[in-house]
XYZ file of C-alpha atoms in Angstrom:
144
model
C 126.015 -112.379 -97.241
C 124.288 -110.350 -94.585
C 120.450 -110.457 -93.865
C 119.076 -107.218 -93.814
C 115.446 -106.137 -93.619
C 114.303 -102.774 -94.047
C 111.301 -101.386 -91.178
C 110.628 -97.819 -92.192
C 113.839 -95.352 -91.078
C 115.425 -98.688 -89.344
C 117.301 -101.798 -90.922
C 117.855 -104.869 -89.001
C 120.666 -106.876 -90.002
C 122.779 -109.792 -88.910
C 126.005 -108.401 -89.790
C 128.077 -109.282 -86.659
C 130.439 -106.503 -87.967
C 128.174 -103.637 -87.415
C 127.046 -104.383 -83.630
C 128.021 -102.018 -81.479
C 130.456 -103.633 -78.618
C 130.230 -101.056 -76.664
C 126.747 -99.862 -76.657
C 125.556 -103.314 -75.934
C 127.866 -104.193 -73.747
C 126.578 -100.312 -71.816
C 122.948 -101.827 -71.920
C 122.719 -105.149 -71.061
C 125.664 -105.023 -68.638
C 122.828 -102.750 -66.613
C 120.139 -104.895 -67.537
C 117.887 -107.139 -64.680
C 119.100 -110.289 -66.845
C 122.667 -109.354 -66.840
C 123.528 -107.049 -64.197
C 127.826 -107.005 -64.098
C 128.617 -108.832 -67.863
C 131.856 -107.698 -68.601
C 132.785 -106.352 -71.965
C 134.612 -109.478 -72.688
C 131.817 -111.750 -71.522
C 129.653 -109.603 -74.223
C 132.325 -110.069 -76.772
C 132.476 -113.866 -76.468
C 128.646 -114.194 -75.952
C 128.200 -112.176 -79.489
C 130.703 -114.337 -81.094
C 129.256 -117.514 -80.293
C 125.653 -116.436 -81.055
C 123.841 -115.293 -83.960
C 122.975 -111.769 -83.547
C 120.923 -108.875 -85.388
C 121.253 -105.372 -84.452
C 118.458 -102.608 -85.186
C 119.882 -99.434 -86.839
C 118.739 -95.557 -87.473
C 119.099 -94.492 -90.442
C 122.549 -92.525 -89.202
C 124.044 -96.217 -88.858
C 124.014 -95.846 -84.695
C 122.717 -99.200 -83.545
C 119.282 -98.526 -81.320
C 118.899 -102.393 -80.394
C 120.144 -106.150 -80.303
C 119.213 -109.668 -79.853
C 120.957 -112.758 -79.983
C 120.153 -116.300 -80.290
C 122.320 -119.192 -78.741
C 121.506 -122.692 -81.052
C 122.773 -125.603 -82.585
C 120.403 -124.987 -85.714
C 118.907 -128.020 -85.550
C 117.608 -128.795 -82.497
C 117.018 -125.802 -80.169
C 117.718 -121.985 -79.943
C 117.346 -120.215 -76.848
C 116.881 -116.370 -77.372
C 118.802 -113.615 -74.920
C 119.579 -109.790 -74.474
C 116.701 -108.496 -76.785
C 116.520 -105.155 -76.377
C 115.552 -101.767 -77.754
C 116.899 -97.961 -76.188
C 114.285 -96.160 -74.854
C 114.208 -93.652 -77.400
C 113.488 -96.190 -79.927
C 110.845 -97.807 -78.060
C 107.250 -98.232 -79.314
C 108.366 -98.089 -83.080
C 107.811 -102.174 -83.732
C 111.450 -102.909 -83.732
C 111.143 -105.208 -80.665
C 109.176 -107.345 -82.408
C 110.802 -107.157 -85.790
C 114.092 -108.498 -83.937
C 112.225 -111.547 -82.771
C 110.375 -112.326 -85.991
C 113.650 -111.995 -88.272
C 114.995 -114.254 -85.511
C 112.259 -117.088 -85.991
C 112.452 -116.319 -89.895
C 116.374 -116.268 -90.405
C 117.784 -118.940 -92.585
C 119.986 -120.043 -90.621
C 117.251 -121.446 -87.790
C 115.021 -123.009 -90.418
C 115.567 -126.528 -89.040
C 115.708 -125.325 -85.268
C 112.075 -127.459 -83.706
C 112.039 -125.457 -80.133
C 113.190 -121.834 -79.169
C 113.008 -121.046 -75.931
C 113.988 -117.947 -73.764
C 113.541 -116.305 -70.189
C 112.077 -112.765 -69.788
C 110.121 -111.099 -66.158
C 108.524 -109.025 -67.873
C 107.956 -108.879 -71.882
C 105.729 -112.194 -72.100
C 102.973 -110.298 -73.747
C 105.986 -109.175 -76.437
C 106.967 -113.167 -76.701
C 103.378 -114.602 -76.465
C 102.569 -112.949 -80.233
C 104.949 -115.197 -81.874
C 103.524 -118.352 -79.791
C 105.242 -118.606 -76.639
C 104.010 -120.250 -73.743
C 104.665 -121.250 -70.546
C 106.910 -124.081 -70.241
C 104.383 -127.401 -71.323
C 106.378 -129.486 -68.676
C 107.630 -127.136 -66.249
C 108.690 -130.189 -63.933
C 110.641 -131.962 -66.532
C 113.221 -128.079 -67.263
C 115.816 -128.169 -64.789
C 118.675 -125.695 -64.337
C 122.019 -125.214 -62.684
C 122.910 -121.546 -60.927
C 126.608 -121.016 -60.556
C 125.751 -117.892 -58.711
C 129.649 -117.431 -57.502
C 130.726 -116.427 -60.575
């Protein structure tokens, strides 16, 4: 049974068979975080996440996140996003607080995500800085 939560003329829902492919795959293949994604690489990202999409009240979808998790022990949020006509309305932050409030993520003890420039969005629900910076390490495949 889909989650879906009403925000004045928008709905947010997790209903993986409403997103919108295509316009997601338009905006976050031009996006700073994921300049290039193919549509397939969008497909199989959406499939293995949990995802909500923000709708008007025509049923067009005006914006996305996903989460990537285990549901227990971590969930790392990506490709948040609102169009720019949609902007300012509070559906950028109604996307991240359904994420830390779905069901499904109950159990999950740390969420973590990368942004360069929306901390001030992310530091309302309690997100810092990295508590030991030193100890996160990473791999860049940058060839691919």
């Amino acid at each position: 049974m889909a989650l879906i939560r009403q925000h004045g003329e928008f709905s947010i829902s997790d209903d993986a068979l409403r997103l919108d492919v295509d316009m997601i795959h338009a905006f976050v293949s031009a996006s700073y975080w994921a300049a290039g994604r193919t549509r397939a690489q969008v497909e199989r990202a959406i499939a293995r996440s949990l995802c909500l999409g923000a709708y008007a009240v025509d049923g067009a979808q005006v914006g996305f996140a996903r989460v990537v998790t285990d549901t227990v022990a971590v969930a790392h949020i990506c490709d948040v996003f609102v169009l720019p006509a949609h902007r300012g309305k509070g559906l950028g932050k109604l996307l991240v607080q359904m994420l830390l409030d779905h069901p499904d993520l109950a159990d999950v003890r740390r969420f973590t995500l990368n942004t360069t420039d929306a901390h001030g969005l992310y530091a309302q629900f309690g997100f810092t800085p990295l508590a030991h910076a030193d100890a996160a390490m990473e791999l860049r495949r940058t060839h691919l």
